[in-house]
CSV table of C-alpha atoms in Angstrom, one decimal:
chain,number,residue,atom,x,y,z
A,1,MET,CA,11.5,-4.0,26.3
A,2,PRO,CA,8.2,-2.9,23.9
A,3,LYS,CA,6.2,-5.4,23.0
A,4,VAL,CA,4.9,-6.9,20.0
A,5,LYS,CA,3.2,-9.0,18.3
A,6,SER,CA,4.6,-11.2,16.1
A,7,GLU,CA,5.1,-10.3,11.8
A,8,LYS,CA,4.2,-11.6,8.5
A,9,LYS,CA,7.4,-11.7,6.9
A,10,PHE,CA,8.3,-12.4,3.3
A,11,ARG,CA,10.1,-15.4,2.8
A,12,ASN,CA,13.2,-14.7,0.9
A,13,HIS,CA,13.7,-16.3,-2.1
A,14,LYS,CA,16.9,-17.5,-1.6
A,15,GLN,CA,18.4,-20.3,0.2
A,16,THR,CA,20.4,-19.0,3.1
A,17,ALA,CA,21.8,-20.0,6.1
A,18,SER,CA,19.4,-18.0,8.0
A,19,SER,CA,17.3,-19.5,6.0
A,20,THR,CA,13.3,-17.4,6.2
A,21,THR,CA,9.7,-18.5,6.2
A,22,GLY,CA,10.6,-22.0,5.0
A,23,ALA,CA,13.6,-22.8,7.6
A,24,ALA,CA,11.0,-21.9,10.4
A,25,ALA,CA,8.1,-24.2,8.9
A,26,GLN,CA,10.8,-27.0,8.6
A,27,GLN,CA,12.4,-25.8,12.3
A,28,GLY,CA,8.5,-26.7,13.9
A,29,LEU,CA,7.1,-23.1,13.9
A,30,ARG,CA,3.5,-22.5,14.2
A,31,PHE,CA,1.8,-19.0,13.5
A,32,ASN,CA,0.3,-17.7,16.3
A,33,LYS,CA,-3.0,-16.0,15.5
A,34,ASP,CA,-3.4,-14.2,18.2
A,35,PHE,CA,-0.1,-12.4,17.5
A,36,GLY,CA,-1.3,-11.3,14.5
A,37,GLN,CA,1.6,-14.0,12.8
A,38,HIS,CA,1.5,-13.8,8.4
A,39,ILE,CA,4.3,-14.1,7.2
A,40,LEU,CA,4.8,-11.9,4.6
A,41,LYS,CA,5.9,-14.6,1.5
A,42,ASN,CA,5.8,-12.2,-1.9
A,43,PRO,CA,9.9,-9.7,-0.9
A,44,LEU,CA,8.5,-7.5,-3.7
A,45,ILE,CA,6.1,-5.6,-1.6
A,46,VAL,CA,9.1,-5.6,0.8
A,47,THR,CA,10.6,-3.5,-1.1
A,48,SER,CA,8.7,-1.7,-2.6
A,49,MET,CA,8.0,-0.8,1.5
A,50,ILE,CA,11.8,0.1,2.2
A,51,GLU,CA,11.5,2.7,-1.4
A,52,LYS,CA,9.5,4.2,-0.6
A,53,ALA,CA,11.0,5.2,2.9
A,54,ALA,CA,13.9,6.9,2.2
A,55,LEU,CA,16.5,5.1,5.3
A,56,GLN,CA,19.7,6.8,5.1
A,57,PRO,CA,22.9,4.8,6.0
A,58,THR,CA,23.1,6.8,8.8
A,59,ASP,CA,18.7,6.4,9.6
A,60,THR,CA,18.6,3.6,13.0
A,61,VAL,CA,15.1,1.8,11.6
A,62,LEU,CA,12.1,0.4,14.7
A,63,GLU,CA,10.5,-3.0,13.5
A,64,ILE,CA,7.2,-3.5,14.7
A,65,GLY,CA,7.4,-7.9,14.9
A,66,PRO,CA,10.0,-8.3,12.5
A,67,GLY,CA,8.8,-12.5,12.8
A,68,THR,CA,11.1,-14.3,11.2
A,69,GLY,CA,13.9,-11.4,10.0
A,70,ASN,CA,12.7,-10.5,6.2
A,71,MET,CA,11.6,-7.2,6.4
A,72,THR,CA,14.4,-8.1,9.2
A,73,ILE,CA,17.4,-8.5,7.0
A,74,LYS,CA,16.1,-6.2,3.7
A,75,LEU,CA,17.1,-3.4,6.0
A,76,LEU,CA,20.0,-3.9,8.4
A,77,GLU,CA,21.5,-3.7,4.9
A,78,LYS,CA,20.4,0.2,4.4
A,79,VAL,CA,20.0,1.4,7.8
A,80,LYS,CA,23.2,1.7,10.5
A,81,LYS,CA,20.8,0.1,13.4
A,82,VAL,CA,17.3,-1.7,13.5
A,83,ILE,CA,16.5,-2.1,16.6
A,84,ALA,CA,13.3,-4.6,15.6
A,85,CYS,CA,10.8,-4.9,18.6
A,86,GLU,CA,9.0,-8.5,19.6
A,87,VAL,CA,6.8,-10.4,21.7
A,88,ASP,CA,7.3,-14.1,20.5
A,89,PRO,CA,10.5,-15.4,22.1
A,90,ARG,CA,10.3,-18.4,18.7
A,91,MET,CA,10.5,-15.8,17.0
A,92,VAL,CA,12.9,-13.9,18.8
A,93,ALA,CA,15.2,-16.9,18.4
A,94,GLU,CA,14.9,-17.1,15.0
A,95,LEU,CA,15.8,-13.6,14.1
A,96,GLN,CA,18.6,-14.1,16.8
A,97,LYS,CA,20.1,-17.1,14.4
A,98,ARG,CA,19.8,-15.6,11.4
A,99,VAL,CA,22.0,-12.9,12.1
A,100,GLN,CA,24.4,-14.9,14.5
A,101,GLY,CA,27.9,-14.6,12.9
A,102,THR,CA,27.5,-12.3,10.1
A,103,PRO,CA,28.1,-8.8,9.5
A,104,PHE,CA,24.6,-7.6,10.7
A,105,GLN,CA,24.8,-9.2,14.1
A,106,ASN,CA,26.0,-5.9,16.2
A,107,LYS,CA,23.4,-3.0,13.9
A,108,LEU,CA,21.0,-5.3,15.4
A,109,GLU,CA,18.7,-4.6,19.3
A,110,ILE,CA,15.9,-7.2,19.9
A,111,ARG,CA,13.8,-6.0,22.3
A,112,VAL,CA,11.4,-7.9,23.6
A,113,GLY,CA,7.4,-7.6,25.3
A,114,ASP,CA,4.9,-5.1,24.5
A,115,VAL,CA,5.7,-2.0,22.0
A,116,LEU,CA,1.9,-0.3,23.4
A,117,LYS,CA,3.0,-0.8,27.4
A,118,ASN,CA,6.6,0.4,26.9
A,119,ASP,CA,8.9,3.9,25.9
A,120,LEU,CA,9.5,3.4,22.5
A,121,PRO,CA,13.3,3.5,21.9
A,122,PHE,CA,14.8,6.8,19.3
A,123,PHE,CA,15.1,6.0,15.7
A,124,ASP,CA,14.0,7.9,12.4
A,125,VAL,CA,12.0,5.5,10.6
A,126,CYS,CA,9.9,3.3,11.6
A,127,VAL,CA,9.4,0.1,9.2
A,128,ALA,CA,7.1,-2.7,10.2
A,129,ASN,CA,4.4,-5.0,8.8
A,130,MET,CA,1.5,-4.2,12.0
A,131,PRO,CA,0.0,-6.4,14.2
A,132,TYR,CA,-3.7,-5.2,13.5
A,133,GLN,CA,-4.6,-5.7,16.4
A,134,ILE,CA,-3.0,-2.8,18.2
A,135,SER,CA,-2.8,-0.1,14.5
A,136,SER,CA,-5.0,2.3,17.2
A,137,PRO,CA,-2.8,2.2,19.9
A,138,PHE,CA,0.2,1.9,18.3
A,139,VAL,CA,0.3,4.8,15.8
A,140,PHE,CA,-0.6,7.9,18.1
A,141,LYS,CA,2.2,6.3,20.7
A,142,ILE,CA,4.4,7.4,17.5
A,143,LEU,CA,2.3,10.4,17.0
A,144,MET,CA,3.1,11.2,21.1
A,145,HIS,CA,6.4,10.1,20.7
A,146,ARG,CA,9.8,12.7,21.2
A,147,PRO,CA,12.3,13.7,19.3
A,148,PHE,CA,10.1,13.4,16.3
A,149,PHE,CA,10.8,11.0,13.5
A,150,LYS,CA,11.0,10.7,10.1
A,151,CYS,CA,8.6,8.9,8.3
A,152,ALA,CA,7.0,5.4,9.3
A,153,ILE,CA,5.9,2.7,6.4
A,154,LEU,CA,2.7,0.9,7.9
A,155,MET,CA,0.8,-2.1,6.5
A,156,PHE,CA,-2.4,-2.3,8.4
A,157,GLN,CA,-5.9,-3.7,7.1
A,158,ARG,CA,-7.4,-1.6,4.2
A,159,GLU,CA,-10.5,0.2,6.0
A,160,PHE,CA,-7.8,1.0,9.5
A,161,ALA,CA,-5.3,2.6,6.0
A,162,LEU,CA,-8.2,4.3,4.2
A,163,ARG,CA,-9.9,5.4,7.5
A,164,LEU,CA,-6.7,6.7,8.4
A,165,THR,CA,-7.2,8.4,5.3
A,166,ALA,CA,-10.6,9.8,5.0
A,167,LYS,CA,-11.4,12.9,4.0
A,168,PRO,CA,-14.3,15.1,4.8
A,169,GLY,CA,-17.6,13.8,3.6
A,170,ASP,CA,-16.2,10.2,2.8
A,171,LYS,CA,-17.6,7.1,4.5
A,172,LEU,CA,-15.0,6.2,6.0
A,173,TYR,CA,-14.2,9.2,7.4
A,174,CYS,CA,-14.5,9.3,12.0
A,175,ARG,CA,-12.5,11.0,14.8
A,176,LEU,CA,-9.3,8.4,13.8
A,177,SER,CA,-8.8,9.6,11.1
A,178,LEU,CA,-10.1,13.6,12.2
A,179,ASN,CA,-7.6,13.0,14.8
A,180,THR,CA,-4.4,10.8,12.2
A,181,GLN,CA,-4.8,13.8,10.4
A,182,LEU,CA,-4.1,16.9,12.8
A,183,LEU,CA,-0.6,15.2,13.1
A,184,ALA,CA,0.2,14.0,10.5
A,185,ARG,CA,0.7,13.8,6.8
A,186,VAL,CA,-0.7,10.8,6.1
A,187,ASP,CA,-1.3,8.7,2.5
A,188,HIS,CA,-2.2,5.7,1.4
A,189,ILE,CA,1.3,3.6,-0.5
A,190,MET,CA,0.0,0.4,-2.1
A,191,LYS,CA,-3.1,-1.8,-1.3
A,192,VAL,CA,-1.5,-5.7,-0.6
A,193,GLY,CA,-4.1,-8.4,-2.1
A,194,LYS,CA,-4.7,-11.6,1.5
A,195,ASN,CA,-2.4,-13.9,-0.5
A,196,ASN,CA,0.7,-12.9,-0.5
A,197,PHE,CA,0.5,-13.6,3.3
A,198,ARG,CA,0.9,-17.6,4.8
A,199,PRO,CA,-1.3,-18.1,6.3
A,200,PRO,CA,-3.8,-15.4,4.7
A,201,PRO,CA,-5.7,-13.1,6.9
A,202,LYS,CA,-9.1,-12.6,6.6
A,203,VAL,CA,-9.3,-9.1,5.5
A,204,GLU,CA,-6.8,-7.8,2.9
A,205,SER,CA,-4.3,-4.8,4.0
A,206,SER,CA,-3.2,-1.3,1.9
A,207,VAL,CA,0.8,0.3,3.4
A,208,VAL,CA,0.3,3.7,4.6
A,209,ARG,CA,3.5,6.4,4.9
A,210,ILE,CA,3.2,8.7,8.3
A,211,GLU,CA,5.0,11.7,8.6
A,212,PRO,CA,4.2,13.8,11.9
A,213,LYS,CA,3.7,17.3,11.4
A,214,ASN,CA,6.3,19.0,13.3
A,215,PRO,CA,5.7,21.4,14.9
A,216,PRO,CA,2.6,20.6,16.0
A,217,PRO,CA,0.2,22.0,16.0
A,218,PRO,CA,-0.2,24.8,19.7
A,219,ILE,CA,-3.7,22.9,20.5
A,220,ASN,CA,-4.6,21.3,24.6
A,221,TYR,CA,-5.0,18.1,23.2
A,222,GLN,CA,-7.3,17.0,26.1
A,223,GLU,CA,-10.3,20.1,24.9
A,224,TRP,CA,-9.7,18.2,21.3
A,225,ASP,CA,-10.1,15.1,22.3
A,226,GLY,CA,-13.3,16.0,24.6
A,227,LEU,CA,-14.8,17.9,21.7
A,228,THR,CA,-14.3,15.2,19.4
A,229,ARG,CA,-15.8,12.8,20.5
A,230,ILE,CA,-19.5,15.0,21.8
A,231,ALA,CA,-19.2,15.5,18.2
A,232,PHE,CA,-18.3,12.3,16.8
A,233,ASN,CA,-20.7,10.4,18.8
A,234,ARG,CA,-23.3,10.5,15.9
A,235,LYS,CA,-21.4,12.0,13.1
A,236,ASN,CA,-24.3,12.4,11.2
A,237,LYS,CA,-26.3,13.9,13.3
A,238,THR,CA,-25.9,18.9,13.6
A,239,LEU,CA,-23.7,19.6,16.1
A,240,GLY,CA,-26.7,22.0,16.5
A,241,SER,CA,-28.5,18.5,17.8
A,242,GLU,CA,-25.5,16.9,19.4
A,243,PHE,CA,-24.9,19.5,21.6
A,244,LYS,CA,-28.7,19.4,22.7
A,245,SER,CA,-28.5,16.2,24.6
A,246,SER,CA,-28.4,16.6,29.2
A,247,ASN,CA,-25.4,14.8,29.3
A,248,VAL,CA,-23.3,17.0,26.9
A,249,LEU,CA,-24.3,20.3,28.9
A,250,ASN,CA,-24.5,18.8,32.0
A,251,LEU,CA,-20.7,18.1,31.6
A,252,LEU,CA,-20.0,21.5,30.1
A,253,GLU,CA,-22.3,22.8,32.6
A,254,LYS,CA,-19.6,21.3,36.0
A,255,ASN,CA,-16.0,22.1,33.7
A,256,TYR,CA,-17.5,25.7,33.2
A,257,LYS,CA,-18.3,25.8,37.2
A,258,ILE,CA,-14.9,23.9,37.2
A,259,HIS,CA,-13.1,27.6,35.2
A,260,CYS,CA,-14.7,30.1,36.7
A,261,SER,CA,-13.9,28.8,39.9
A,262,LEU,CA,-10.6,28.8,39.2
A,263,ASN,CA,-10.5,32.2,38.0
A,264,ASN,CA,-12.2,34.0,41.0
A,265,LYS,CA,-14.8,34.6,37.9
A,266,PRO,CA,-19.1,35.3,39.4
A,267,ILE,CA,-21.4,32.8,37.4
A,268,PRO,CA,-25.4,35.1,36.9
A,269,ASP,CA,-28.0,33.9,38.3
A,270,SER,CA,-29.4,34.0,35.2
A,271,PHE,CA,-26.8,31.7,33.5
A,272,ASP,CA,-28.1,29.2,30.8
A,273,MET,CA,-25.5,27.1,29.5
A,274,LYS,CA,-28.8,25.0,26.4
A,275,ALA,CA,-29.0,28.6,25.6
A,276,LYS,CA,-25.3,29.6,26.1
A,277,VAL,CA,-24.1,27.7,23.7
A,278,GLU,CA,-26.8,27.5,21.4
A,279,GLU,CA,-25.3,30.7,20.6
A,280,ILE,CA,-21.6,29.7,20.2
A,281,LEU,CA,-22.8,27.6,17.4
A,282,THR,CA,-25.3,29.5,15.8
A,283,LYS,CA,-22.1,32.6,15.9
A,284,ASN,CA,-19.9,30.6,13.1
A,285,ASN,CA,-23.0,28.6,12.2
A,286,PHE,CA,-22.0,25.7,13.3
A,287,GLN,CA,-25.7,25.0,14.7
A,288,GLU,CA,-26.7,22.8,11.1
A,289,LYS,CA,-23.2,21.3,10.4
A,290,ARG,CA,-21.8,18.2,10.9
A,291,ALA,CA,-19.2,16.0,11.9
A,292,ARG,CA,-19.0,14.1,8.3
A,293,MET,CA,-18.6,17.3,6.6
A,294,MET,CA,-15.8,19.4,8.7
A,295,ASP,CA,-12.7,19.2,8.5
A,296,ILE,CA,-9.4,20.6,10.9
A,297,ASP,CA,-9.8,24.2,10.6
A,298,ASP,CA,-13.9,23.8,11.6
A,299,PHE,CA,-13.0,21.7,14.8
A,300,LEU,CA,-10.1,23.8,15.9
A,301,GLN,CA,-12.5,27.1,14.9
A,302,LEU,CA,-15.0,25.4,16.8
A,303,LEU,CA,-13.1,24.8,19.9
A,304,HIS,CA,-11.7,28.0,20.4
A,305,ASP,CA,-15.1,29.5,20.0
A,306,PHE,CA,-16.5,27.2,23.3
A,307,ASN,CA,-12.9,28.2,25.2
A,308,SER,CA,-12.4,32.2,24.6
A,309,GLU,CA,-15.5,32.6,26.5
A,310,GLY,CA,-15.2,29.6,28.6
A,311,ILE,CA,-16.7,26.8,28.0
A,312,HIS,CA,-13.9,24.2,28.2
A,313,PHE,CA,-14.7,19.5,27.1
A,314,SER,CA,-11.8,18.7,30.1
């Protein structure tokens, strides 16, 4: 079952039998930074994250790294079911103690293990204070998840969050920005200072809202990935310069020969891949464009231009 590196959670301002960070500390729990454990101690931030999720009583919520359960309890108050994925058995025990004998016990499902190595369950909304070291792979894991979920409210390292939301021309605009925004609407909704955590992380944090596009763009994602890897290899260089690389030309020529072979298409003796690539780039004025300034529509057009000439990236 999904493994999640235990999470950063907030301290409950009420003293209850199923206490919060304080109880965990009293029992000698040491938070493991290898699992990204920085306990979010500001309950107002947790409340705000949950409000941004616009939860319904019938929702099933996926939480990654519930830690001692501060956010989990708040979620259980509002939804039909919470599926909490946790990697640290100590945190699992704390969470189980916290709901034992309460009305929440039957509404909580705990999955122990690495969330990246296991299939995700069905869920309507994901709300999580993410272990930052799994941020990128987890974003694309949920974006490829089916059936579609409604939205995800996720806490990330500030720079990662800004990369997710960056636009063409921004300093942080990169393949991560482009690929995420191809598949989803991404909004930066909240900054969170490091002093809101215990122990404080070395970086500032931000909360992002991700809403998958349904339906997703009808493209070949392997082709898309191949093209964008080349374009963003040196995002400040022109595409004309990038596609002159012998490695790139050799790859495209190899793929072109495979395409022609599969389609019983003869290759002219005079065929020159370098000249063909220059022709394609010039067709829609891509020769002098730079990846850092190109948006999704630009890349979709460029991919179409190459594929329509039988040139592929995968």
